Coordinates of C-alpha atoms in Angstrom, one line a residue:
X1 CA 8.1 14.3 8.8
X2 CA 7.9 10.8 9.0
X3 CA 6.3 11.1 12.6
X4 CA 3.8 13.9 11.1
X5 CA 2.5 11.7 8.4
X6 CA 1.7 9.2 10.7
X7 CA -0.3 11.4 12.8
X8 CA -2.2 13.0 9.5
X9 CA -2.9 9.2 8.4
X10 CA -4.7 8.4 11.9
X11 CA -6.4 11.8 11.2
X12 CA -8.0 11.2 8.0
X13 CA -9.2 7.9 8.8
X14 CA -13.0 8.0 7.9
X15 CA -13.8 5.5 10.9
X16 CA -11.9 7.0 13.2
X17 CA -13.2 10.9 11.7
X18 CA -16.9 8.7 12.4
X19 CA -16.4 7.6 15.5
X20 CA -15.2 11.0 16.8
X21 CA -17.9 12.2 15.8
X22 CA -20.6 9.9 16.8
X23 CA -19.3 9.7 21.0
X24 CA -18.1 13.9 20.8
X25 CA -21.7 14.5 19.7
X26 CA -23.7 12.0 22.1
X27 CA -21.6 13.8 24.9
X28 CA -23.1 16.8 24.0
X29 CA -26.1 15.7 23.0
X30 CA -28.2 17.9 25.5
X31 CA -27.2 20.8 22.4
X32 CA -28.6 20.8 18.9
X33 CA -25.3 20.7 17.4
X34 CA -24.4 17.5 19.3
X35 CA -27.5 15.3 18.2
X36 CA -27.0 16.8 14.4
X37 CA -23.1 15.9 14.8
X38 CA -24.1 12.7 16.4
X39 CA -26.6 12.1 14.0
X40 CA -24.5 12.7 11.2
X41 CA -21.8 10.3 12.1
X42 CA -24.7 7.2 12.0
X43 CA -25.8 8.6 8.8
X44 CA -22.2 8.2 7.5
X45 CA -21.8 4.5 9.1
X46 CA -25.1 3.7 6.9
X47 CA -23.7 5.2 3.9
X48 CA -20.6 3.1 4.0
X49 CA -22.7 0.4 5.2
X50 CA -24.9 -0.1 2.4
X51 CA -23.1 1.4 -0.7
X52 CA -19.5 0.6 -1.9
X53 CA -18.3 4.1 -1.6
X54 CA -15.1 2.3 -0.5
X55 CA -14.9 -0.1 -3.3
X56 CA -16.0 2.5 -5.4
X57 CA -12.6 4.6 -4.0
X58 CA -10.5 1.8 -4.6
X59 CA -11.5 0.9 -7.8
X60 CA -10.7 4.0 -9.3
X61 CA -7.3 3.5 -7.8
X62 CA -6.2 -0.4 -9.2
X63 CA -7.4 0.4 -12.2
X64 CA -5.4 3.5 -13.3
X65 CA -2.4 0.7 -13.5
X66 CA -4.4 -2.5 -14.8
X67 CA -2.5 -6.1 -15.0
X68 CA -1.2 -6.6 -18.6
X69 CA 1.2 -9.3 -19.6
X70 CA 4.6 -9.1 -18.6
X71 CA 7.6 -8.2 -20.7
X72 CA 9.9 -11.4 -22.4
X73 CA 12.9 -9.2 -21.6
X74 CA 13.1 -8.5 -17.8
X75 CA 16.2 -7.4 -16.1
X76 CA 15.1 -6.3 -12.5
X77 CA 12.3 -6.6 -10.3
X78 CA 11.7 -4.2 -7.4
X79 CA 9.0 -5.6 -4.5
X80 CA 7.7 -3.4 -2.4
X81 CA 7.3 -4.5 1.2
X82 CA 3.8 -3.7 3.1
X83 CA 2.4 -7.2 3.7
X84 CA 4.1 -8.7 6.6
X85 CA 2.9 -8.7 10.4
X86 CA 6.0 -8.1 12.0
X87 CA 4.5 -7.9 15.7
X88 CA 2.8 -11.3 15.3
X89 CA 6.0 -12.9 13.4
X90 CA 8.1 -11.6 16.2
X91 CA 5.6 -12.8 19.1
X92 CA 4.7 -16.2 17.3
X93 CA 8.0 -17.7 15.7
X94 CA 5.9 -17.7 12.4
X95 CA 5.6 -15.5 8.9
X96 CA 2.6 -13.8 9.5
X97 CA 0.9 -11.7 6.9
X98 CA -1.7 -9.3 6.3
X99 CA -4.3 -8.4 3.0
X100 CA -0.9 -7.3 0.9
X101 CA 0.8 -10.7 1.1
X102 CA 0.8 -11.3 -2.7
X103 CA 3.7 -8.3 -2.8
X104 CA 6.1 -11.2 -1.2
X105 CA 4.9 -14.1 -2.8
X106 CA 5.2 -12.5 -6.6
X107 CA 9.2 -11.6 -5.2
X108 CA 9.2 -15.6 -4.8
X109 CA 7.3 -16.4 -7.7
X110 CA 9.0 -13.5 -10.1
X111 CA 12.7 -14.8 -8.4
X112 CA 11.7 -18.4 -10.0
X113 CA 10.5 -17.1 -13.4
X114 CA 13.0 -14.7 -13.9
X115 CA 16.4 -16.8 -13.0
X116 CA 18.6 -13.9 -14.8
X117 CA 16.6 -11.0 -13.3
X118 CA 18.2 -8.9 -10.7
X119 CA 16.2 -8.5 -8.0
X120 CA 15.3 -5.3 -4.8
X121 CA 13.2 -5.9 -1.7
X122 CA 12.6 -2.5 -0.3
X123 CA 11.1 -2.6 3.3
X124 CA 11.9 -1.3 6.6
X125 CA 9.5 -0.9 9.2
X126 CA 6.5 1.6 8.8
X127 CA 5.9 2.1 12.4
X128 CA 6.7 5.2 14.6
X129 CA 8.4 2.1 17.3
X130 CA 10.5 0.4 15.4
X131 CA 11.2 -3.1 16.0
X132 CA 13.6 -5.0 15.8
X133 CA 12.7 -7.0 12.9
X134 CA 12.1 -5.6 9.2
X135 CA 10.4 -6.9 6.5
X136 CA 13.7 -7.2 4.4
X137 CA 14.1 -9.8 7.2
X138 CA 11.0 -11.6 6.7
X139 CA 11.0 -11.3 3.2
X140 CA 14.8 -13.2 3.3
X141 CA 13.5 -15.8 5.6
X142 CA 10.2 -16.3 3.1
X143 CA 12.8 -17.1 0.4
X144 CA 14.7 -19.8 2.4
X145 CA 11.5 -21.3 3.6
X146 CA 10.8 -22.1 -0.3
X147 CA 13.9 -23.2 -1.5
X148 CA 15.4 -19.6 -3.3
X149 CA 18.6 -18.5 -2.6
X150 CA 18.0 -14.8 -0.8
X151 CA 21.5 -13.7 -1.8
X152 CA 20.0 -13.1 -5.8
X153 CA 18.0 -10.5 -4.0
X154 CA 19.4 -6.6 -2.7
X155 CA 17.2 -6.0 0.7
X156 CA 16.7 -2.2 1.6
X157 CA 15.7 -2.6 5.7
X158 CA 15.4 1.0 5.7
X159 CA 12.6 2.7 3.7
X160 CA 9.6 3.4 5.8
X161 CA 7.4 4.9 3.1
X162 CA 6.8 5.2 -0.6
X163 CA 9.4 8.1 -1.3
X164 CA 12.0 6.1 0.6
X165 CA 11.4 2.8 -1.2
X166 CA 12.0 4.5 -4.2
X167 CA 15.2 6.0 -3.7
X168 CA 16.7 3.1 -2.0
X169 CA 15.4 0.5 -4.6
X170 CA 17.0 3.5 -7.6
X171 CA 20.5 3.3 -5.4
X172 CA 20.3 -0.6 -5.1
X173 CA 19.3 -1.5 -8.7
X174 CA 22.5 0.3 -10.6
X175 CA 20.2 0.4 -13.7
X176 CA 21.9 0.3 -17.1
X177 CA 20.3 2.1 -19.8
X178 CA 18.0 0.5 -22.1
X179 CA 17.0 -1.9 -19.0
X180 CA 13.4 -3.3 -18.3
X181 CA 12.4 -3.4 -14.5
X182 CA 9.3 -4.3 -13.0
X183 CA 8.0 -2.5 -10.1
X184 CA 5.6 -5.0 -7.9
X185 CA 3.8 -3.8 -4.7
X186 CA -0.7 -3.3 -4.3
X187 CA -3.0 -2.6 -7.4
X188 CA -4.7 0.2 -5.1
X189 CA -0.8 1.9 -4.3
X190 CA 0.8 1.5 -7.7
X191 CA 0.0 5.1 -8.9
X192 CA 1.5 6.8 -5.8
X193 CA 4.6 4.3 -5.7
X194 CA 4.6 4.5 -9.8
X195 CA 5.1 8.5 -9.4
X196 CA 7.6 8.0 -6.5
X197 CA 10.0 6.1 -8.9
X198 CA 9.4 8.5 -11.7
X199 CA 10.5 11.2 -9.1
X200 CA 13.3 9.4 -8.2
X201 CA 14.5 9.2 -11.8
X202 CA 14.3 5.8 -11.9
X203 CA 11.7 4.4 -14.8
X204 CA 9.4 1.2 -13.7
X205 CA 6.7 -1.0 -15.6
X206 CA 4.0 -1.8 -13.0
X207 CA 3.2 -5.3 -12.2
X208 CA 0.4 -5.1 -10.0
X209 CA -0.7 -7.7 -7.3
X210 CA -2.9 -7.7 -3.9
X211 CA -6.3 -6.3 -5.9
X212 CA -9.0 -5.6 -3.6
X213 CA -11.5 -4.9 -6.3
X214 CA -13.4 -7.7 -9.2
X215 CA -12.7 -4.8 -11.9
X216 CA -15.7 -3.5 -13.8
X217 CA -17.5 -1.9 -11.2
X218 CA -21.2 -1.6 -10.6
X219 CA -23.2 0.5 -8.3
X220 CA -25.7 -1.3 -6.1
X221 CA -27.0 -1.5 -2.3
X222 CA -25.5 -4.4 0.0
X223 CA -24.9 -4.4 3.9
X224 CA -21.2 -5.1 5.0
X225 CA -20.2 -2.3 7.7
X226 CA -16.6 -3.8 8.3
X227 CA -15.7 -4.0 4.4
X228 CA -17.3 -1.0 3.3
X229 CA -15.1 0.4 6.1
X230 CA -11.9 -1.4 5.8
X231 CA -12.0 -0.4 1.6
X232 CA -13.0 3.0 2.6
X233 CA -9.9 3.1 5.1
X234 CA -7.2 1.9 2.5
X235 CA -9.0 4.0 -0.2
X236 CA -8.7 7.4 2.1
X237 CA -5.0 6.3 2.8
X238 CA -4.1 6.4 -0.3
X239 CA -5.9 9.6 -2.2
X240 CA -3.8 11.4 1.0
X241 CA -1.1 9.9 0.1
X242 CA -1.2 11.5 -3.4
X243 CA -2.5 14.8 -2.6
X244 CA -0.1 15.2 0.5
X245 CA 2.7 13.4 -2.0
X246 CA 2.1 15.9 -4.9
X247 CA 2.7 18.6 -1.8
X248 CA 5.6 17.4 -1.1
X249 CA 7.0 17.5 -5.0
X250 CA 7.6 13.2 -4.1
X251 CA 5.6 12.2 -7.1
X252 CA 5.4 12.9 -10.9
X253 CA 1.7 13.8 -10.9
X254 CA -1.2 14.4 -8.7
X255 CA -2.6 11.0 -10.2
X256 CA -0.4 9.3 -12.5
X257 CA -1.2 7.7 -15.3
X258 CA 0.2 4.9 -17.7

């Protein structure tokens, strides 16, 4: 399953769903139906081009779960991995990071502000090759690299997706009831991961980091082909992630709300 997903992900991709189209219909080109295919494909890099359907897509998504202040009273935390660049930590002999590197820095930053807190890093690899470093790994070496003690946290190197981060961080935790845990991981991937844990049984407040999006979105014409893309890429991800999610009976809701 795990495999499959992978494969549907590439799939759905709007660039690569373009860029199919675009070369498939400038090889046949000497038909109609390849210059209307081919034609369509540049239409649809124009589109994304010059209006934030991307932004748009992703907006939608960080705000169903907005930032609001943070409880006095907090007895867990659970990060979600997703931000480290294990191939380039791994082939450098440095952290690297990508776009979602505020999910590690708020384990740090949470870890200092919450002393008392007990604390879950879920995060295995997400790849079909796994390597031989996880981001439970990386996320333990971030902490000694600032000065916090990585035994306060409980690491789960074994989820590779949203349904398996939740049941590892529910098995890890040993919640009590009447206790207040924060879930942190993306603005645009808290309602997916905020249904997985409501699946799971295990009952969350979101504390939502790595926005994407200013908030209070407005409609207007711009030309940026790579962002337009790159929000339209993680936007399309993650609506296929619900639908194909809800499927799968892995989350509370097709879109789940506060």
């Amino acid at each position: 399953m795990f495999a499959l997903s992978k494969i549907v992900g590439w799939l759905v991709s709007p660039g690569n769903i373009l860029l199919v189209m675009l070369v498939g219909g400038l090889m046949a080109r000497r038909w109609v139906w390849g210059r209307v295919v081919a034609s369509a494909a540049v239409f649809g890099f124009l589109l994304v081009a010059v209006l934030p359907i991307g932004p748009w897509a992703l907006s939608r998504l960080e705000e169903r779960f907005p930032a609001g202040a943070t409880p006095e009273q907090v007895d867990g935390i659970v990060v979600l991995g997703g931000g480290a660049q294990l191939g380039l930590t791994e082939a450098r002999g440095q952290l690297a990071y990508n776009e979602a590197v505020e999910r590690d820095l708020a384990l740090a930053q949470l870890a200092l502000r919450h002393p008392r807190a007990r604390m879950v890093f879920s995060g295995g690899v997400g790849e079909l090759a796994p390597r031989g470093l996880t981001e439970a790994d990386q996320a333990r070496q971030l902490l000694q690299s600032l000065g916090i003690d990585p035994a306060r946290v409980s690491f789960d190197p074994i989820a590779r997706n949203t349904w398996e981060n939740a049941l590892n961080a529910k098995a890890l935790a040993g919640v009590r009831e009447g206790e207040t845990w924060l879930l942190v991981t993306s603005a645009w991937h808290m309602p997916r991961a905020i249904g997985c844990f409501r699946r799971a049984g295990f009952e969350v407040r979101p504390y939502p980091v790595d926005f994407r999006t200013a908030g209070g979105f407005a409609w207007g014409l711009r030309f940026g082909l790579s962002n337009g893309l790159r929000s339209l890429e993680v936007a399309a991800h993650e609506w296929a992630g619900l639908v194909a999610y809800r499927w799968l009976g892995r989350t509370s809701a097709l879109f789940p709300a506060p």
